[in-house]
Coordinates of C-alpha atoms in Angstrom, one line a residue:
Chain D
M107 CA -14.3 2.8 -2.3
S108 CA -10.9 2.2 -4.2
A109 CA -9.3 -1.2 -4.4
I110 CA -6.4 -1.9 -2.4
A111 CA -5.3 -4.7 -4.8
S112 CA -6.8 -5.9 -8.1
F113 CA -6.3 -8.6 -10.9
D114 CA -7.3 -7.6 -14.4
S115 CA -7.4 -11.0 -16.5
V116 CA -4.4 -12.3 -14.7
S117 CA -3.3 -15.9 -15.5
K118 CA -0.6 -18.3 -14.6
K119 CA 0.7 -21.2 -16.3
Y120 CA 3.6 -23.6 -15.4
G121 CA 4.8 -24.8 -18.6
R122 CA 1.6 -25.5 -20.3
A123 CA -0.4 -26.2 -17.4
P124 CA -2.8 -23.6 -16.4
A125 CA -2.5 -22.8 -12.5
L126 CA -4.7 -19.9 -12.6
R127 CA -7.2 -19.1 -15.5
A128 CA -7.9 -15.5 -16.6
T129 CA -8.9 -13.9 -13.3
S130 CA -10.4 -10.2 -12.5
L131 CA -11.1 -9.2 -8.9
N132 CA -10.7 -6.2 -6.5
L133 CA -9.8 -6.4 -3.0
H134 CA -10.9 -3.7 -0.5
R135 CA -10.3 -3.3 3.1
G136 CA -11.4 -6.3 5.3
V137 CA -10.6 -10.0 5.7
V138 CA -11.1 -12.1 2.5
G139 CA -11.1 -15.9 2.8
L140 CA -9.8 -18.1 0.1
L141 CA -11.2 -21.5 0.0
G142 CA -10.5 -24.5 -2.3
P143 CA -9.3 -27.7 -2.5
N144 CA -5.4 -28.7 -2.7
G145 CA -4.1 -27.9 -6.3
A146 CA -6.8 -25.3 -6.9
G147 CA -4.7 -22.4 -7.4
K148 CA -4.8 -20.8 -4.1
T149 CA -1.1 -20.5 -3.3
T150 CA -0.5 -19.4 -7.1
M151 CA -2.9 -16.7 -6.5
L152 CA -1.4 -15.5 -3.3
R153 CA 2.2 -15.7 -4.7
L154 CA 1.1 -13.6 -7.7
L155 CA -0.4 -11.1 -5.5
S156 CA 2.6 -10.9 -3.1
T157 CA 4.8 -10.3 -6.2
A158 CA 6.7 -13.5 -5.6
L159 CA 5.7 -14.8 -9.0
P160 CA 5.1 -12.9 -12.0
P161 CA 1.8 -13.7 -13.9
S162 CA 1.7 -15.3 -17.5
S163 CA -0.7 -12.3 -18.6
G164 CA -2.9 -9.6 -17.2
R165 CA -2.2 -7.0 -14.7
I166 CA -1.9 -6.9 -10.9
V167 CA -2.1 -3.5 -9.2
V168 CA -1.3 -3.2 -5.4
C169 CA -2.0 0.2 -3.6
G170 CA -1.9 1.9 -7.0
F171 CA 1.3 0.3 -8.1
D172 CA 1.2 -1.8 -11.2
V173 CA 3.5 -4.7 -10.2
T174 CA 3.5 -6.1 -13.8
E175 CA 4.6 -2.8 -15.4
S176 CA 8.1 -1.9 -13.8
H177 CA 10.6 -2.9 -11.4
A178 CA 10.2 0.4 -9.6
D179 CA 6.4 -0.1 -9.0
R180 CA 7.0 -3.5 -7.8
V181 CA 9.3 -2.4 -5.2
E182 CA 6.8 0.4 -4.1
A183 CA 4.1 -2.3 -3.9
R184 CA 6.3 -4.4 -1.8
R185 CA 6.8 -1.7 0.7
R186 CA 3.1 -2.2 1.4
I187 CA 2.9 -6.0 1.4
G188 CA 3.3 -8.6 4.1
Y189 CA 3.3 -12.1 3.0
C190 CA 3.5 -15.4 5.0
P191 CA 3.9 -18.5 2.7
Q192 CA 2.4 -21.9 3.5
E193 CA 5.8 -23.3 4.6
V194 CA 8.7 -21.5 5.8
T195 CA 12.1 -23.0 6.1
F196 CA 13.7 -21.2 9.1
P197 CA 17.6 -20.8 9.3
R198 CA 18.9 -23.2 11.6
G199 CA 20.5 -21.7 14.9
M200 CA 18.9 -18.2 14.4
T201 CA 16.8 -16.9 17.3
A202 CA 13.3 -15.6 16.9
F203 CA 14.4 -12.0 17.2
A204 CA 17.2 -12.4 14.7
F205 CA 15.1 -13.9 12.2
L206 CA 12.6 -11.1 12.4
D207 CA 15.5 -8.4 12.6
Y208 CA 16.8 -10.0 9.3
L209 CA 13.6 -9.7 7.6
A210 CA 12.9 -6.2 8.9
V211 CA 16.4 -5.0 7.3
L212 CA 15.1 -6.5 3.8
K213 CA 11.9 -4.4 4.5
E214 CA 14.2 -1.4 4.8
W215 CA 14.0 -0.9 8.4
T216 CA 17.5 0.8 8.4
D217 CA 17.4 2.5 11.9
K218 CA 18.3 -0.2 14.3
G219 CA 16.6 1.4 17.3
R220 CA 13.1 1.7 15.4
R221 CA 13.8 -1.7 13.7
H222 CA 14.3 -3.5 17.1
A223 CA 11.0 -2.0 18.5
E224 CA 9.2 -3.0 15.7
V225 CA 10.5 -6.6 16.0
E226 CA 9.3 -6.4 19.6
R227 CA 5.9 -5.1 18.5
V228 CA 5.2 -8.0 16.2
L229 CA 6.5 -10.5 18.5
D230 CA 4.0 -9.2 21.1
L231 CA 1.2 -9.2 18.6
V232 CA 1.7 -13.1 18.0
H233 CA 2.4 -13.7 21.5
L234 CA 5.9 -14.5 21.4
G235 CA 7.2 -11.5 23.3
D236 CA 9.0 -13.8 25.7
R237 CA 10.6 -16.0 23.2
G238 CA 12.6 -13.5 21.3
A239 CA 16.1 -14.8 22.6
M240 CA 14.9 -18.3 22.0
K241 CA 16.6 -20.3 19.2
I242 CA 14.0 -21.2 16.4
A243 CA 14.9 -24.7 16.5
K244 CA 13.5 -24.9 20.2
L245 CA 10.3 -23.5 19.4
S246 CA 7.2 -25.6 19.0
G247 CA 5.3 -26.0 15.6
G248 CA 2.6 -23.6 16.6
Q249 CA 5.2 -20.9 17.8
R250 CA 7.2 -21.4 14.4
R251 CA 3.9 -20.7 12.6
R252 CA 3.3 -17.6 14.5
L253 CA 6.7 -16.4 14.0
A254 CA 6.1 -16.9 10.3
I255 CA 3.2 -14.9 10.7
A256 CA 4.8 -12.1 12.7
Q257 CA 7.3 -11.2 10.1
A258 CA 4.4 -10.5 7.6
L259 CA 3.3 -8.1 10.1
V260 CA 6.6 -6.0 10.1
G261 CA 5.7 -2.6 9.2
S262 CA 1.9 -2.9 9.6
P263 CA 1.2 -3.6 5.8
D264 CA -1.6 -2.4 3.7
L265 CA -2.0 -5.8 2.1
L266 CA -1.6 -8.8 4.4
I267 CA -1.3 -12.2 2.5
L268 CA -1.3 -15.4 4.4
D269 CA -1.3 -18.8 3.2
E270 CA -3.0 -21.2 5.6
P271 CA -2.0 -19.3 8.6
T272 CA -4.0 -21.4 11.0
T273 CA -2.3 -24.8 10.0
G274 CA -0.5 -26.1 13.3
L275 CA -2.1 -23.8 15.6
D276 CA -4.3 -25.0 18.6
P277 CA -7.8 -23.6 19.1
E278 CA -6.9 -21.0 21.4
Q279 CA -4.0 -19.7 19.2
R280 CA -6.4 -19.7 16.2
A281 CA -8.9 -17.9 18.3
S282 CA -6.1 -15.5 19.0
L283 CA -5.0 -15.0 15.4
R284 CA -8.5 -14.2 14.5
G285 CA -8.6 -11.5 17.2
L286 CA -5.4 -10.1 15.8
L287 CA -6.5 -10.3 12.0
S288 CA -9.9 -8.8 12.6
G289 CA -8.4 -5.7 14.3
L290 CA -6.1 -4.9 11.3
A291 CA -6.8 -1.7 9.3
G292 CA -5.7 -2.9 6.0
T293 CA -6.7 -5.8 3.7
V294 CA -6.2 -9.4 4.7
L295 CA -6.4 -12.2 2.1
I296 CA -6.0 -15.5 3.7
S297 CA -6.1 -19.0 2.3
T298 CA -7.5 -21.6 4.4
H299 CA -9.0 -25.2 4.7
Q300 CA -10.6 -24.2 7.8
T301 CA -14.1 -23.3 7.0
E302 CA -14.8 -22.2 10.6
D303 CA -12.3 -19.7 10.3
V304 CA -14.0 -18.1 7.3
S305 CA -17.4 -18.0 9.0
A306 CA -15.9 -16.4 12.1
L307 CA -13.6 -14.0 10.3
C308 CA -14.1 -13.2 6.7
D309 CA -16.1 -10.1 5.4
R310 CA -16.0 -11.9 2.0
V311 CA -15.3 -15.3 0.4
L312 CA -13.9 -16.6 -2.7
V313 CA -13.9 -20.3 -3.7
I314 CA -11.5 -21.1 -6.2
D315 CA -11.2 -24.5 -8.0
A316 CA -9.2 -25.7 -11.0
G317 CA -7.6 -22.3 -11.4
A318 CA -11.0 -20.3 -11.5
I319 CA -13.0 -18.6 -9.0
R320 CA -16.5 -20.3 -8.6
F321 CA -17.8 -18.0 -5.9
D322 CA -17.3 -14.4 -4.8
G323 CA -19.4 -13.1 -2.2
T324 CA -20.0 -12.7 1.5
V325 CA -20.5 -15.6 4.1
T326 CA -24.1 -14.9 4.2
E327 CA -24.3 -15.3 0.6
L328 CA -22.4 -18.5 0.6
L329 CA -24.4 -20.0 3.2
A330 CA -27.5 -18.9 1.0
T331 CA -26.3 -21.1 -1.6
A332 CA -26.8 -24.3 0.6
A333 CA -30.1 -23.2 2.3
G334 CA -32.6 -26.2 2.4
R335 CA -30.1 -28.6 0.9
V336 CA -28.6 -29.8 4.4
H337 CA -30.7 -32.4 6.3
L338 CA -30.5 -34.5 9.2
G339 CA -32.3 -37.8 9.4
P340 CA -32.1 -41.4 10.6
A341 CA -30.7 -42.4 7.0
A342 CA -28.6 -40.6 4.4
T343 CA -30.5 -38.9 1.7
S344 CA -30.3 -40.2 -1.9
G345 CA -27.6 -38.5 -4.1
A346 CA -26.1 -36.6 -1.2
V347 CA -22.6 -34.9 -1.7
Q348 CA -21.4 -36.2 1.6
T349 CA -23.1 -37.8 4.5
W350 CA -21.8 -38.8 8.1
K351 CA -23.3 -40.0 11.2
T352 CA -23.3 -37.2 13.8
G353 CA -22.9 -37.7 17.8
T354 CA -26.7 -37.8 18.2
G355 CA -26.9 -41.0 16.0
L356 CA -28.6 -38.9 13.1
V357 CA -27.0 -38.8 9.7
R358 CA -26.4 -35.3 8.3
S359 CA -26.5 -35.2 4.5
V360 CA -25.3 -32.5 2.3
G361 CA -27.5 -32.2 -0.8
G362 CA -29.5 -34.8 -2.4
Q363 CA -33.1 -35.9 -2.0
P364 CA -34.4 -35.8 1.4
A365 CA -36.1 -38.6 3.1
P366 CA -39.6 -38.0 4.4
D367 CA -38.5 -38.4 8.0
S368 CA -35.3 -36.1 7.7
S369 CA -35.5 -32.3 8.6
V370 CA -33.7 -29.4 7.1
V371 CA -31.0 -27.8 9.2
D372 CA -28.9 -24.6 9.0
P373 CA -25.9 -25.1 6.6
S374 CA -22.4 -24.4 7.5
V375 CA -19.8 -22.9 5.3
E376 CA -18.4 -26.2 4.9
D377 CA -21.7 -27.6 3.6
A378 CA -21.8 -24.7 1.3
Y379 CA -18.2 -25.2 0.1
L380 CA -18.9 -29.1 -0.5
L381 CA -22.1 -28.3 -2.5
L382 CA -20.2 -25.8 -4.5
R383 CA -17.5 -28.2 -5.3
S384 CA -19.9 -30.8 -6.4
E385 CA -21.5 -28.6 -8.9
R386 CA -19.9 -27.0 -12.1
H387 CA -20.8 -23.3 -11.7
T388 CA -20.1 -20.9 -14.3
P389 CA -17.0 -18.8 -13.0
Q390 CA -18.0 -15.5 -11.6
G391 CA -14.6 -14.2 -11.1
V392 CA -15.4 -10.6 -11.3
N393 CA -16.3 -8.5 -8.4
P394 CA -16.9 -4.9 -9.0
Chain Y
M242 CA 11.3 -5.4 57.6
T243 CA 11.6 -2.8 60.3
W244 CA 12.0 0.3 58.3
H245 CA 10.6 1.5 54.9
I246 CA 12.0 4.0 52.3
D247 CA 10.4 7.4 53.0
A248 CA 9.2 10.0 50.6
P249 CA 12.3 12.3 50.6
V250 CA 14.6 9.3 49.9
W251 CA 12.4 8.2 47.2
E252 CA 12.5 11.7 45.7
A253 CA 16.5 11.8 46.0
Y254 CA 16.7 8.4 44.5
A255 CA 14.4 9.3 41.7
E256 CA 16.3 12.5 40.9
G257 CA 19.7 10.8 41.3
R258 CA 20.9 12.8 44.2
L259 CA 21.7 9.8 46.5
E260 CA 25.3 8.9 47.3
P261 CA 26.2 5.6 45.6
A262 CA 26.2 3.8 48.9
A263 CA 22.7 4.9 49.7
E264 CA 21.6 4.1 46.5
L265 CA 22.8 0.6 46.9
S266 CA 21.1 0.5 50.2
V267 CA 17.5 1.5 48.7
E268 CA 17.9 -1.0 45.8
S269 CA 19.0 -3.8 48.4
H270 CA 16.2 -3.2 50.7
L271 CA 13.7 -3.3 47.6
V272 CA 14.8 -6.8 46.9
G273 CA 13.4 -8.0 50.2
C274 CA 10.8 -5.6 50.8
P275 CA 7.3 -6.1 48.9
E276 CA 5.8 -2.8 50.6
C277 CA 8.4 -0.6 49.2
R278 CA 8.4 -2.4 45.7
S279 CA 4.8 -1.7 45.7
A280 CA 5.6 1.8 46.7
A281 CA 8.2 2.3 44.0
R282 CA 5.5 1.7 41.3
S283 CA 3.9 4.9 42.3
Q284 CA 7.0 6.7 42.4
V285 CA 7.9 6.0 38.6
P286 CA 5.7 7.3 35.8
A287 CA 4.0 4.5 33.9
R288 CA 5.8 5.8 30.6
T289 CA 9.2 5.7 32.1
A290 CA 8.6 2.2 33.5
D291 CA 7.5 1.0 30.2
A292 CA 10.5 2.5 28.3
V293 CA 12.9 1.0 30.8
W294 CA 11.1 -2.5 30.4
S295 CA 11.2 -2.2 26.7
D296 CA 15.0 -1.6 26.9
V297 CA 15.6 -4.6 29.2
R298 CA 13.6 -6.7 26.8
L299 CA 15.5 -5.5 23.9
T300 CA 18.8 -6.1 25.8
I301 CA 17.9 -9.6 26.4
S302 CA 16.4 -10.4 23.0
A303 CA 18.3 -8.5 20.6
P304 CA 21.3 -10.4 19.3
S305 CA 24.7 -9.2 19.8
P306 CA 26.6 -8.9 17.0
S307 CA 28.4 -12.1 15.9
L308 CA 32.1 -12.5 15.5
P309 CA 31.7 -12.2 11.5
Q310 CA 29.5 -9.1 11.9
R311 CA 31.9 -7.4 14.3
A312 CA 34.6 -8.1 11.8
M313 CA 32.6 -6.8 8.8
Q314 CA 31.6 -3.7 10.9
R315 CA 35.3 -3.2 11.8
L316 CA 36.1 -3.3 8.0
G317 CA 33.6 -0.6 7.6
V318 CA 30.6 -2.6 6.2
A319 CA 27.4 -0.8 7.2
P320 CA 25.6 -2.7 10.1
D321 CA 22.5 -3.4 8.0
D322 CA 24.7 -4.9 5.2
A323 CA 26.6 -7.1 8.1
V324 CA 23.1 -8.5 9.2
V325 CA 22.1 -9.3 5.6
I326 CA 25.5 -10.8 4.8
S327 CA 25.8 -12.9 8.0
A328 CA 22.1 -13.7 8.5
A329 CA 21.5 -17.4 9.0
D330 CA 24.1 -19.9 9.8
A331 CA 23.8 -21.0 6.0
F332 CA 26.4 -18.4 5.5
L333 CA 28.9 -20.8 7.2
V334 CA 28.7 -23.3 4.6
P335 CA 30.0 -21.4 1.6
W336 CA 32.9 -20.4 3.8
A337 CA 33.4 -23.9 4.9
V338 CA 33.2 -25.1 1.2
A339 CA 35.6 -22.4 0.1
V340 CA 38.4 -23.1 2.6
G341 CA 37.7 -26.8 2.4
F342 CA 38.0 -26.8 -1.4
A343 CA 41.2 -24.7 -1.0
V344 CA 42.8 -27.2 1.4
V345 CA 42.0 -30.2 -0.7
S346 CA 43.4 -28.3 -3.8
A347 CA 46.7 -27.8 -1.8
C348 CA 46.8 -31.5 -0.9
V349 CA 46.2 -32.5 -4.5
V350 CA 48.8 -29.9 -6.0
G351 CA 51.3 -30.1 -3.2
L352 CA 51.3 -33.8 -2.1
A353 CA 50.3 -35.9 -5.4
G354 CA 54.0 -36.0 -6.5
L355 CA 53.0 -34.6 -9.6
G356 CA 55.6 -33.2 -12.2
P357 CA 56.2 -29.5 -12.4
A358 CA 54.0 -29.2 -15.6
S359 CA 50.9 -31.4 -14.2
R360 CA 51.3 -29.7 -10.8
D361 CA 51.0 -26.2 -12.6
A362 CA 47.9 -27.5 -14.4
A363 CA 46.2 -28.9 -11.4
F364 CA 46.7 -25.6 -9.5
L365 CA 45.4 -23.6 -12.4
A366 CA 42.3 -25.8 -12.9
L367 CA 41.4 -25.9 -9.0
A368 CA 42.4 -22.6 -7.7
P369 CA 40.1 -20.6 -9.7
L370 CA 37.2 -22.7 -8.9
V371 CA 37.5 -21.7 -5.2
P372 CA 35.8 -18.3 -5.5
V373 CA 33.3 -19.9 -7.9
L374 CA 32.2 -22.4 -5.5
A375 CA 32.1 -20.0 -2.7
V376 CA 30.0 -17.7 -4.6
V377 CA 27.5 -20.4 -5.9
T378 CA 27.1 -22.0 -2.5
S379 CA 26.4 -18.5 -1.0
Y380 CA 23.8 -18.0 -3.5
D381 CA 22.4 -21.4 -2.9
A382 CA 22.3 -20.7 0.8
L383 CA 19.6 -18.0 0.3
D384 CA 17.2 -20.4 -1.0
P385 CA 15.5 -21.5 2.0
L386 CA 14.4 -18.1 2.7
R387 CA 13.7 -17.1 -1.0
E388 CA 10.2 -17.3 -0.8
L389 CA 10.2 -14.7 2.2
M390 CA 12.6 -12.5 0.7
A391 CA 11.0 -12.4 -2.8
P392 CA 8.1 -9.9 -1.9
T393 CA 10.5 -7.6 0.2
P394 CA 11.7 -4.5 -1.4
Y395 CA 15.5 -5.2 -0.8
S396 CA 17.3 -5.5 -4.0
K397 CA 18.0 -9.3 -4.9
L398 CA 21.1 -8.5 -6.9
R399 CA 22.5 -6.5 -4.2
L400 CA 21.8 -9.2 -1.7
A401 CA 23.6 -11.7 -4.1
L402 CA 26.5 -9.5 -4.6
L403 CA 27.0 -8.7 -1.0
R404 CA 27.2 -12.3 0.1
A405 CA 29.4 -13.2 -3.0
A406 CA 31.7 -10.3 -1.8
A407 CA 31.8 -11.9 1.7
A408 CA 32.6 -15.4 0.5
L409 CA 35.3 -14.0 -1.8
A410 CA 36.7 -12.2 1.1
V411 CA 37.5 -15.5 2.6
A412 CA 38.0 -17.6 -0.4
V413 CA 40.5 -15.3 -2.4
P414 CA 42.9 -15.1 0.5
A415 CA 42.7 -18.7 1.4
T416 CA 43.5 -19.8 -2.2
M417 CA 46.4 -17.2 -2.3
M418 CA 47.8 -18.6 0.8
I419 CA 48.1 -22.0 -0.8
G420 CA 49.8 -20.5 -4.0
L421 CA 52.4 -18.9 -1.6
V422 CA 52.9 -21.9 0.9
V423 CA 52.9 -24.8 -1.6
P424 CA 56.6 -25.1 -3.0
H425 CA 57.2 -24.0 -6.6
M426 CA 54.1 -22.3 -6.9
D427 CA 55.3 -18.8 -6.5
D428 CA 55.0 -17.8 -10.2
L429 CA 51.4 -19.0 -10.1
A430 CA 50.4 -17.4 -6.8
L431 CA 48.7 -14.7 -8.5
A432 CA 48.0 -15.9 -11.9
W433 CA 44.8 -17.7 -11.0
L434 CA 43.1 -14.6 -10.2
A435 CA 42.1 -13.4 -13.7
P436 CA 40.6 -16.9 -14.6
A437 CA 38.9 -16.8 -11.3
L438 CA 37.4 -13.3 -11.9
G439 CA 36.2 -14.5 -15.2
L440 CA 34.8 -17.7 -14.2
T441 CA 33.0 -16.1 -11.0
L442 CA 31.3 -13.7 -13.2
A443 CA 30.2 -16.4 -15.6
A444 CA 28.8 -18.3 -12.6
L445 CA 26.9 -15.1 -11.6
V446 CA 25.5 -14.7 -15.1
L447 CA 24.6 -18.5 -15.3
L448 CA 22.8 -18.2 -11.9
T449 CA 20.1 -15.9 -13.5
W450 CA 19.0 -18.8 -15.6
L451 CA 20.1 -22.1 -13.9
E452 CA 19.9 -23.6 -10.3
A453 CA 23.1 -23.2 -8.3
W454 CA 24.3 -26.6 -8.3
V455 CA 24.0 -26.9 -12.2
T456 CA 25.9 -23.7 -12.4
A457 CA 28.6 -25.0 -10.3
V458 CA 29.0 -28.3 -12.3
L459 CA 28.7 -26.5 -15.6
V460 CA 31.5 -23.9 -14.9
A461 CA 33.9 -26.3 -13.0
S462 CA 33.6 -29.1 -15.9
A463 CA 34.3 -26.6 -18.6
W464 CA 37.1 -24.9 -16.8
V465 CA 38.8 -28.2 -16.0
T466 CA 38.3 -29.5 -19.5
V467 CA 40.0 -26.4 -20.9
V468 CA 43.0 -26.7 -18.7
A469 CA 43.1 -30.6 -19.4
L470 CA 43.1 -29.8 -23.2
L471 CA 45.7 -27.0 -22.7
R472 CA 47.8 -29.7 -20.6
V473 CA 47.5 -32.3 -23.3
G474 CA 48.8 -29.8 -25.7
D475 CA 51.5 -28.6 -23.4
R476 CA 50.0 -25.1 -23.6
V477 CA 49.1 -24.6 -19.8
D478 CA 51.6 -21.5 -20.1
A479 CA 49.0 -19.6 -22.3
L480 CA 46.9 -19.0 -19.2
T481 CA 49.8 -17.2 -17.3
T482 CA 51.0 -15.0 -20.3
P483 CA 50.2 -11.4 -19.9
L484 CA 47.8 -11.9 -23.3
G485 CA 46.1 -14.7 -21.5
Q486 CA 45.6 -12.6 -18.3
V487 CA 44.4 -9.5 -20.2
A488 CA 41.9 -11.9 -22.1
F489 CA 40.4 -13.1 -18.9
V490 CA 40.1 -9.4 -17.9
V491 CA 38.4 -8.6 -21.0
A492 CA 36.0 -11.4 -20.9
A493 CA 35.3 -10.5 -17.1
G494 CA 34.3 -6.9 -18.4
G495 CA 32.0 -8.5 -21.2
L496 CA 30.6 -10.6 -18.3
V497 CA 29.9 -7.6 -16.2
L498 CA 27.9 -6.1 -19.1
A499 CA 25.9 -9.5 -19.6
L500 CA 25.2 -9.6 -15.8
V501 CA 23.7 -6.0 -16.1
L502 CA 21.9 -6.5 -19.2
R503 CA 20.3 -9.8 -18.0
T504 CA 19.4 -8.4 -14.7
S505 CA 17.7 -5.5 -16.3
T506 CA 15.7 -7.9 -18.7
L507 CA 14.7 -9.9 -15.9
R508 CA 13.4 -7.0 -14.0
L509 CA 11.4 -5.8 -17.1
Q510 CA 9.9 -9.1 -17.3
G511 CA 8.7 -9.2 -13.8
G512 CA 11.4 -11.6 -12.8
E513 CA 14.5 -11.2 -10.2
L514 CA 17.9 -12.3 -9.8

């Protein structure tokens, strides 16, 4: 299966500070989750892939077009990319429909009738079909977030890049977004702090830390890294990475040496992520 | 309800064969009769109903063209370009800055009680900066949406130039009006245009390196310094002589070339204007 997008030894520096170390990976169809702490390089990686940011070195190919090669290739790639940044500053006084109409013009939807129909379609996808005529200033935070996602969906892109799309959404809206993303035909790359989104939605997980990919595999493979290392007992385990008292009064310990009266429990994606973070893995980075 | 719409009437209504009065009667009846509304659903194919509903929604949701959009379309601007130019109320800012600065310039020049030489120097120092400010602020107005616009295929240079052109369409006539309205400015009413052209292009070139506000400060301070030095040397007339005017036009040509080269280089390097 050919890759929709690929990084070949891509790195990015801001001044002298490395934001992303030389990284190689291929993205195929499906939903890929990008996990990592703040400042790990998630947003840099997404911006590089979206072509909003040029790399310091390396080669990025999207849908067969080398975005680092020529402007013409970059424009071709952009016709196939939908990108929703982490934070969107909306124009004051614009309606939801007018905002999407404007972005659709920038995405080369020149026929007014088809463009307006497309705007209606993406508004419906994010359940804002009845809010098109409403000023953005009057929309709630969750509705604005969905509007930002809607603009990325214009034109049904082959590669959809979403930077923390579920921030500000309530559980029902998050579930609805999961349903939408899981039904898309192309490649979806989402960065998130919500580990439950990853376990519920993603075919593949990338864990990035300090500008390097620390894990690349399926959710099952990620969970396997924490198997037998999460315990529940009356007291915290010695040397645990994280411990907290659960609602039952028992203490859940991630990592460490288990106490004799504690029992092993199934790890969550969050447990596996915390354990990964606590260790210094050799970067994997390459996915064939 | 004591009566209901029967099949032949439905058929005639659907085919548009009813007289206007009978058509109105059917529609009025539907408003108050749930049974006939229900029956109407079976009379209209689902695809037609969906299309009608979609049109209704579009009519409600789709924005009607704003006054600037309508004006631009009357002037022959393509509808897409009009959407791009007038998108966001942010575009009101450059217009307000341009016109506001022009009015302030008029006040300074016309009402400050300056002598003829100082008045001319003040006008020539301020007037060419009106389009510069309009262009720089229009460029800066794009900033909030830059992150969303960057990964779109639309040419960023075209976007910047479209907005700059729209800002100039207001700024230039506004400044010309001042030259014509303020007493004793007749001979300078057009002389500021060549410097304005050069300075605006210089600003566009600098915008490929610098932030908008830094560009505005650099261009404005450099230009005001040049005019002040000429005033001190009593040589402000040099700006309005044919040779001076030609020099600005030649410089403008060079700056156009620089802009093209700079944007081409940026594109090759993976950057954007």
